[in-house]
Amino acid sequence: MTKKAAAVAPVLVRHVIWLGWKLVVFLSFALCFIALLRLHFYPDISSPTNSLSRTRWRSRIPRYNFDGPPKIAFLFLARLNLPLDFLWGTFFENADAANFSIYIHSAPGFVFDETTSRSHFFYSRQLTDSIQVAWGESSMIEAERLLLATALQDPANQRFVLLSDSCVPLYNFSYIYRYLMASSRSFVDSFLDLKDGRYHPKMAPVIPRDKWRKGSQWISLIRSHAEVVVDDEVVLPVFKKFCKRRPAVDTSKGKLNLVSEFNPQMNAIRLTDWGIKLQKQHNCIPDEHYVPTLIAMSELEGEIERRTLTYTLWNQSATKMDNKAWHPVTFNYADASPKRLKEIKDINHVHYESEARTEWCQTNSTFVPCFLFARKFSRGAAMRLLSEGVVGPFDASSLLGNS
């Protein structure tokens, strides 16, 4: 090797090392820049709340443009049939068919046809993938999600109203349609009630305590909020695990609630008051918490009216074993008088004691009646609504002919 070649070798080595360090520095800056961009567009990736917020633009529901008027999807959650179908039939008879659609979640295998319904509007409107539902269990909110998911397949459906099989409309279709379409908000009863003891500490950190809400399950959603409910994969699993109804105590059995229990420490059998033990178990009713809590976690409370559109009259239980339970009163024929209906329609605010909040019922800064629907109504009460012409013109002879 010549002296010139020997002198050049160290220079090449130093040049290669310098280029290597330059490449490392460049890549480091590039990675830092990418990380900053990711933090900017996806802040706090580990946060359940932010994860839920992003479901609004990553919905699995296909998006289609549609021509024609927007529709209200009426979602009926039924035990089996719809006992007040004759009333709803008249309600829909006085509506434009292009303005509404109907979906029913009933018992698996139950079919709505001329043998099971007195109104053709309900024929074949049942879901084909319905599940068995038990009151106070997560199956109730799963059924609600099935109804929403099915209704979302029609792009014309822009409002989604959840109704029970004992719900009645308080106005004709035209009024209800204008009321719902005039507002760009959902109607979700939602309030803080930290004293009820239903929040389970193990729900954290997925469901923070400050996002826990309570409210009526009878909701009215705009389309984007319905998509949030259907897309949820974060809150529902926690509800299934930690929000469960406490088994009911049969107070009619009296001392039969006393059962034997084996105590291995004492190697003996002792009597235990099963009813008292049950009262100490954690109790949670999923359908009274799921949607309002999901909306709060999705940072959407600013887009809703925090009230329900369905009137319910509550009567406190007088039983000793369940003295904190409230039950909806059933309206019979005598209760559905014009005077009583006017009292319900004249309600213009709702007060929430747990928040010291009064919700004045408004749509676009205009004061409106709080309620469009009511429950629980018997067949006799529904018949009286028909005779009073609440939902529209009605020919009683047509009902008698189909009964």
Coordinates of C-alpha atoms in Angstrom, one line a residue, residues 148 158-162 180 185-188 219-227 229 291 295 304:
L148 CA -80.9 0.9 16.0
Q158 CA -82.8 10.5 10.5
R159 CA -84.6 10.2 13.9
F160 CA -84.9 7.1 16.0
V161 CA -87.5 6.8 18.7
L162 CA -87.5 3.9 21.2
L180 CA -88.6 16.0 16.1
R185 CA -80.5 17.3 19.0
S186 CA -81.2 14.0 20.5
F187 CA -83.5 13.7 23.5
V188 CA -81.8 11.6 26.2
I219 CA -84.8 7.9 24.0
S220 CA -85.0 9.8 20.7
L221 CA -81.7 9.9 18.8
I222 CA -80.4 11.8 15.8
R223 CA -78.6 9.6 13.3
S224 CA -75.0 10.3 14.3
H225 CA -75.8 9.5 18.0
A226 CA -77.6 6.2 16.9
E227 CA -74.3 5.3 15.2
V229 CA -74.6 3.5 20.3
V291 CA -77.1 5.4 26.8
I295 CA -73.3 9.9 25.6
I304 CA -78.5 16.5 23.4

